mmCIF file of C-alpha atoms in Angstrom:
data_model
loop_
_atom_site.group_PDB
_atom_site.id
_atom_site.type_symbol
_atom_site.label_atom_id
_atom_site.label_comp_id
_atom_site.label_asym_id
_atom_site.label_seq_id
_atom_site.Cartn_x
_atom_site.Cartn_y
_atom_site.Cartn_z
ATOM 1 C CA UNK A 1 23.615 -36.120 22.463
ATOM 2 C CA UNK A 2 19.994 -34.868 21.395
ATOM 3 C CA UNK A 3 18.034 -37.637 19.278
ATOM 4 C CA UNK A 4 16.709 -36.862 16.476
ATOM 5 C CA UNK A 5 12.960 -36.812 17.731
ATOM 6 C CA UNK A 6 14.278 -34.042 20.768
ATOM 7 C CA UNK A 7 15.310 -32.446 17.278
ATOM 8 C CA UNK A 8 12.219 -32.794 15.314
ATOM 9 C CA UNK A 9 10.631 -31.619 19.241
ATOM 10 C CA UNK A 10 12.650 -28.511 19.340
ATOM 11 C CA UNK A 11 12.135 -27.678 15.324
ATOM 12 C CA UNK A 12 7.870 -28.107 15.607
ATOM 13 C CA UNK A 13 8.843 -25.598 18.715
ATOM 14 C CA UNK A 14 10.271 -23.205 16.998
ATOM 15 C CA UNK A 15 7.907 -23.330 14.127
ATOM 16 C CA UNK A 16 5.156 -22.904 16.356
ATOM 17 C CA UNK A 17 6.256 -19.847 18.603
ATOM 18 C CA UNK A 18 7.050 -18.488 14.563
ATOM 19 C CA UNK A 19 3.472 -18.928 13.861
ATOM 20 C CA UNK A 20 2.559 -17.212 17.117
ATOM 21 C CA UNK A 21 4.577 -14.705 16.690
ATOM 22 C CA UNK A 22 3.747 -13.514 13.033
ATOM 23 C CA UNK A 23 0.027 -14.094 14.061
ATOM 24 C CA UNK A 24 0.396 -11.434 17.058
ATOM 25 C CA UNK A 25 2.458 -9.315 15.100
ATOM 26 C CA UNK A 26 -0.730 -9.395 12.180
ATOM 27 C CA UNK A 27 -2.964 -8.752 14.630
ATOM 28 C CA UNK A 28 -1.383 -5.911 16.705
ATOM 29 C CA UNK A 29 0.479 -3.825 13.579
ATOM 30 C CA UNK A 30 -3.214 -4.392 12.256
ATOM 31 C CA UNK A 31 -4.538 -2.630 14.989
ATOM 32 C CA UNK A 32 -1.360 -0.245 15.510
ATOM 33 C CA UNK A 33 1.147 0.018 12.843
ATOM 34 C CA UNK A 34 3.390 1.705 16.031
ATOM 35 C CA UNK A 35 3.242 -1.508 17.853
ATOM 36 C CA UNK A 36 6.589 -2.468 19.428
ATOM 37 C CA UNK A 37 8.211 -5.864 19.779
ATOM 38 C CA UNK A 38 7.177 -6.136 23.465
ATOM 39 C CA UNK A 39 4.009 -5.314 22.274
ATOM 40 C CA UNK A 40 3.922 -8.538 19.503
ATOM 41 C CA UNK A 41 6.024 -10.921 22.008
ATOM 42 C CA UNK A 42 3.273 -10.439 24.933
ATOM 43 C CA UNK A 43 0.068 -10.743 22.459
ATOM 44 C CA UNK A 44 2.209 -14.399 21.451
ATOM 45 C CA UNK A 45 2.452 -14.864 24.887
ATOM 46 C CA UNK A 46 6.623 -15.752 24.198
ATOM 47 C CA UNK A 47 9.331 -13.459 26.031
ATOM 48 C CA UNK A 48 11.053 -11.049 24.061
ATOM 49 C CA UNK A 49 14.235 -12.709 23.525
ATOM 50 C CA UNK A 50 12.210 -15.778 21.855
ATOM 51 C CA UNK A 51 10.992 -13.106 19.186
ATOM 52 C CA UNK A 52 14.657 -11.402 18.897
ATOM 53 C CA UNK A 53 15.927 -15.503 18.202
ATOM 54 C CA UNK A 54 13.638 -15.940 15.081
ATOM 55 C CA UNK A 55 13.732 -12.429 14.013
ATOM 56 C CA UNK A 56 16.584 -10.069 14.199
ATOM 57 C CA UNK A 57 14.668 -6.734 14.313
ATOM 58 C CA UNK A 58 11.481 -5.426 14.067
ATOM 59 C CA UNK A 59 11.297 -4.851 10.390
ATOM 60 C CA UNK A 60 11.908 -8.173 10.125
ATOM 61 C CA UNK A 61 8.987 -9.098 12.164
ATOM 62 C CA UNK A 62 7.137 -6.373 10.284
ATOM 63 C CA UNK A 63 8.074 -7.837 6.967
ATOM 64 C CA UNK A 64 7.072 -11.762 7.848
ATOM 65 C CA UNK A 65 3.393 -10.108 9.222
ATOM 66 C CA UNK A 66 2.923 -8.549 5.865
ATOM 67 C CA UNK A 67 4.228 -11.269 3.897
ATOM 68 C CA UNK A 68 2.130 -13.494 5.872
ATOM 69 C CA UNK A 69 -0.975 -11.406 5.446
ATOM 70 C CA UNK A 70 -0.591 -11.071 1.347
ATOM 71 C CA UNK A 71 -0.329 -14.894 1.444
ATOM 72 C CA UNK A 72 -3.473 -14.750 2.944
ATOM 73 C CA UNK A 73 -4.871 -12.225 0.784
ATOM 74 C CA UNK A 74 -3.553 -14.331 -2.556
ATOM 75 C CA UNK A 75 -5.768 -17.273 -1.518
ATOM 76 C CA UNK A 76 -8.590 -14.976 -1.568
ATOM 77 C CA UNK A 77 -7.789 -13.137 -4.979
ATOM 78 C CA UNK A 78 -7.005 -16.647 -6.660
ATOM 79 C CA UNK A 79 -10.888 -17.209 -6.163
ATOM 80 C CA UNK A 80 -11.781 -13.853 -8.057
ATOM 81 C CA UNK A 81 -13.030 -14.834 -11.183
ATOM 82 C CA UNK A 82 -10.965 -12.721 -14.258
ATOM 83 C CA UNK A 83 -12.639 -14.507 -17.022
ATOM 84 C CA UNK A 84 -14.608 -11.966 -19.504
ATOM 85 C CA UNK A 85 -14.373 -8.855 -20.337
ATOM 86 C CA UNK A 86 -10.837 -7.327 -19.086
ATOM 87 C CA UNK A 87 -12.327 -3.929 -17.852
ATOM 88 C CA UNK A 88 -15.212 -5.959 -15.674
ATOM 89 C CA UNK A 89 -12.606 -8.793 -14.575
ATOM 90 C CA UNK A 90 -10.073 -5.708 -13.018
ATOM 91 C CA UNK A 91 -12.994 -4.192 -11.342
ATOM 92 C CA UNK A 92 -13.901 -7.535 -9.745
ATOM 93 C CA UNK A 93 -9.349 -7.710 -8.887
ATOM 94 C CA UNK A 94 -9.606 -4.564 -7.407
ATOM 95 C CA UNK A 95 -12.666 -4.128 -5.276
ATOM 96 C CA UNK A 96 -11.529 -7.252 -3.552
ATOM 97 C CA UNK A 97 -7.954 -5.989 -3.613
ATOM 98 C CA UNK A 98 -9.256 -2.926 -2.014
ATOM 99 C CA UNK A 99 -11.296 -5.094 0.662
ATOM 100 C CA UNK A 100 -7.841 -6.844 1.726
ATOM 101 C CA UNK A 101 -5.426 -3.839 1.853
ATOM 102 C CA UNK A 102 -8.460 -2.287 3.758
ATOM 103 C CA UNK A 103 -8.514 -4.712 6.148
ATOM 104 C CA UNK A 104 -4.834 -4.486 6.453
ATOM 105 C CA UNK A 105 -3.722 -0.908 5.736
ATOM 106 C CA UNK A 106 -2.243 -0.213 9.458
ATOM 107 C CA UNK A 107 -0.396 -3.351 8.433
ATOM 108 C CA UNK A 108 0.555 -1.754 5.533
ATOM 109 C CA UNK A 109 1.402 1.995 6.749
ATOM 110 C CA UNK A 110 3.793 -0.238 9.613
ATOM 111 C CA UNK A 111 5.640 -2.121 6.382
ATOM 112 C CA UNK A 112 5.624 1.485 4.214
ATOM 113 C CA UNK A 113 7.316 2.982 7.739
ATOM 114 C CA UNK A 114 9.600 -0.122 8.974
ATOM 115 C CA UNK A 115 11.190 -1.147 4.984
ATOM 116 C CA UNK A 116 12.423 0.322 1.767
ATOM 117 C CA UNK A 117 9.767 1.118 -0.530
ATOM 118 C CA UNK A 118 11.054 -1.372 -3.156
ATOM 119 C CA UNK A 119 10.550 -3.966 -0.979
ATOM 120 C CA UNK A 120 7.057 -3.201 -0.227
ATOM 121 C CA UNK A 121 6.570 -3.411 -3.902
ATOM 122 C CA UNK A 122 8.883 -6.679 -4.083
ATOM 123 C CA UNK A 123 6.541 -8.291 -2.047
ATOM 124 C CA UNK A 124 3.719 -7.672 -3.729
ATOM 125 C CA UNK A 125 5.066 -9.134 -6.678
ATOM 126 C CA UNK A 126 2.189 -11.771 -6.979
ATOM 127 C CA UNK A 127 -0.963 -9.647 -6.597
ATOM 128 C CA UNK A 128 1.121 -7.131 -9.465
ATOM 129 C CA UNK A 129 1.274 -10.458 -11.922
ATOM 130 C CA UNK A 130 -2.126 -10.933 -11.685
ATOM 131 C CA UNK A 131 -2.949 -7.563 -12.566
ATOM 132 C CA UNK A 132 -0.502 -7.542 -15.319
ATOM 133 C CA UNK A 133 -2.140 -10.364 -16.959
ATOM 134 C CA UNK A 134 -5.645 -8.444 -17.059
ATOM 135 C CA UNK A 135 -3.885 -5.359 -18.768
ATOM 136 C CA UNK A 136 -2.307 -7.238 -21.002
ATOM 137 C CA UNK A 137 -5.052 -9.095 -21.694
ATOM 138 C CA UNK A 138 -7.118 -5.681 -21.948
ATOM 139 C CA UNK A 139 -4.650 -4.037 -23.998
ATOM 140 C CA UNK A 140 -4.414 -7.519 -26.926
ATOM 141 C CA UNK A 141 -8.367 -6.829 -26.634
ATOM 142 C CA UNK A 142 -8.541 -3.197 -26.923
ATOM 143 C CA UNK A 143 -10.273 -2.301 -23.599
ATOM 144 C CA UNK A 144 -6.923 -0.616 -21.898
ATOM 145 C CA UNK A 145 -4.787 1.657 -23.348
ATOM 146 C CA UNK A 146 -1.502 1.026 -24.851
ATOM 147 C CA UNK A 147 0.350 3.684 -24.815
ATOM 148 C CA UNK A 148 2.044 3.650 -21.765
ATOM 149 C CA UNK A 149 4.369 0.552 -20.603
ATOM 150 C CA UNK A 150 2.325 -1.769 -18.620
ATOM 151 C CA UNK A 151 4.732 -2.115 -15.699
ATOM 152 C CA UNK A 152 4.121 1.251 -15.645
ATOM 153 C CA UNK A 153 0.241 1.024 -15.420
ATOM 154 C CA UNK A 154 0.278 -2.095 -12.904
ATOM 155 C CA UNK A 155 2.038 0.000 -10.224
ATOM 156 C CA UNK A 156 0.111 2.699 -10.462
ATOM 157 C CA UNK A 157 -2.969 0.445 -9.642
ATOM 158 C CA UNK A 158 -0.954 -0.537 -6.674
ATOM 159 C CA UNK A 159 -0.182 2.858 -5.734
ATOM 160 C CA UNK A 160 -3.842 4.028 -6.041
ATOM 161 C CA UNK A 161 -4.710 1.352 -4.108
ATOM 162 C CA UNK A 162 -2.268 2.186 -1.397
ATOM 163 C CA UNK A 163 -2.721 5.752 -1.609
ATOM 164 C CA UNK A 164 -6.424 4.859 -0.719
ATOM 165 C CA UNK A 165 -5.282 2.903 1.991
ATOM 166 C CA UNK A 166 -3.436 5.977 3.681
ATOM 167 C CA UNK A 167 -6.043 8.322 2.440
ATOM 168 C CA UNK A 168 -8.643 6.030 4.401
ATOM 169 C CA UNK A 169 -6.384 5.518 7.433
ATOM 170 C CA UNK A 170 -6.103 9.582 7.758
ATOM 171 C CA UNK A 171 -9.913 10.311 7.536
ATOM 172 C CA UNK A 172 -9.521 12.066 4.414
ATOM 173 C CA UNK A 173 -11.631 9.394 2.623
ATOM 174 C CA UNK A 174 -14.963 7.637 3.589
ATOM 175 C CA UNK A 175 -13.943 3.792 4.323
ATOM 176 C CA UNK A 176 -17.180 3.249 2.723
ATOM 177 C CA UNK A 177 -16.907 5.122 -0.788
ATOM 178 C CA UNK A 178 -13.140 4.048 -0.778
ATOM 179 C CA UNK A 179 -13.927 1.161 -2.875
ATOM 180 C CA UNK A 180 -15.929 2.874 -5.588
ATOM 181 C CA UNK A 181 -13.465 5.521 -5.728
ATOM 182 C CA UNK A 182 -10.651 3.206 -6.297
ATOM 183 C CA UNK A 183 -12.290 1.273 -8.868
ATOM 184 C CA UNK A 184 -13.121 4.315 -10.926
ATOM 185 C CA UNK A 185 -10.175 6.300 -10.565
ATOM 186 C CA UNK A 186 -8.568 2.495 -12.137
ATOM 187 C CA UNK A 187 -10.578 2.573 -14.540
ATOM 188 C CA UNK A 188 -10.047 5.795 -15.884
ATOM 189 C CA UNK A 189 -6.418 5.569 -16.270
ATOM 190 C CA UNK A 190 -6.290 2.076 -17.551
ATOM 191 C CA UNK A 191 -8.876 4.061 -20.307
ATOM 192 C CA UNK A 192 -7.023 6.818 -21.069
ATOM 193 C CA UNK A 193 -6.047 9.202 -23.962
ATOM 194 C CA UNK A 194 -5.491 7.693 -26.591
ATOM 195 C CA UNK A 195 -6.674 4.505 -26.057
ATOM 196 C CA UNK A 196 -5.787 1.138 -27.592
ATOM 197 C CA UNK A 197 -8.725 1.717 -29.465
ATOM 198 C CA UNK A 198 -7.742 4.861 -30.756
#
């Protein structure tokens, strides 16, 4: 009968190949968002069948590489500093929003390809309540407008911010004037007509 440190052994395994794997599968969707499994399992250096025992499929394995990544992308954002004037605070939310999913949109088109489109959006549920909060904050002040509902408004900053993504990954926008374009095409909807000011 296994003791329970061959148990504790086999568990610190398991979480390590895990780690491996979602790392390679980061790194290689990053680079290809057509990577295969074989691909992932030989950049973890694990055999195929060790990635098929922790995840079932390969949207699975896509969807623990993205959800991995936006963890890593909410420990950046929770540095941004949203204090002051909404419109200035978003602008500082989404050029570093649009740094991450920059870094990460062949990440992003594999997860768009591999799962349903609401879960994309389900698990980017944390990034949208941060955004919500400036817009609502905006709207109380009367720097956003109001007359639109404001779950509304926060997915549409996702989707322009995805949208840039694929636009960037085609070629059919400069990587480099991505950012501004994002922040201004934000910024004019969340202004609008009529505004909150009227």
């Amino acid at each position: 009968m296994p003791s329970a440190s061959t148990g504790r052994r086999r568990r610190a395994d398991a979480e390590r190949n895990i780690a491996r794997i979602v790392s390679a599968a980061r790194e290689c969707l990053g680079r290809d968002p057509s990577a295969s499994t074989d691909d992932i399992a030989k950049a973890a250096g694990v055999g195929r069948m060790t990635v098929y025992g922790h995840f079932r499929n390969r949207a699975e394995l896509v969807e623990a590489a993205m959800a991995d990544a936006l963890r890593a992308g909410d420990a950046v954002l929770s540095g941004v500093d949203l204090s002051g004037d909404p419109r200035e605070a978003l602008a500082r939310l989404v050029e570093s929003s649009w740094s991450l999913v920059a870094e990460s949109r062949a990440l992003l088109a594999a997860a768009q390809e591999a799962l349903p489109a609401g879960r994309v959006l389900e698990l980017h549920a944390d990034p949208a309540d941060r955004v919500e909060a400036i817009i609502r904050r905006g709207q109380e002040e009367g720097a956003f407008r109001t007359d639109l509902p404001i779950a509304w408004l926060v997915n549409v900053v996702q989707y322009v911010l995805h949208g840039a993504a694929e636009e960037t990954r085609a070629g059919r926008l400069d990587a480099e004037e991505t950012g501004r374009v994002v922040s201004a095409t934000v910024r004019s909807i969340l202004a609008g007509w009529p505004s909150a000011a009227g």
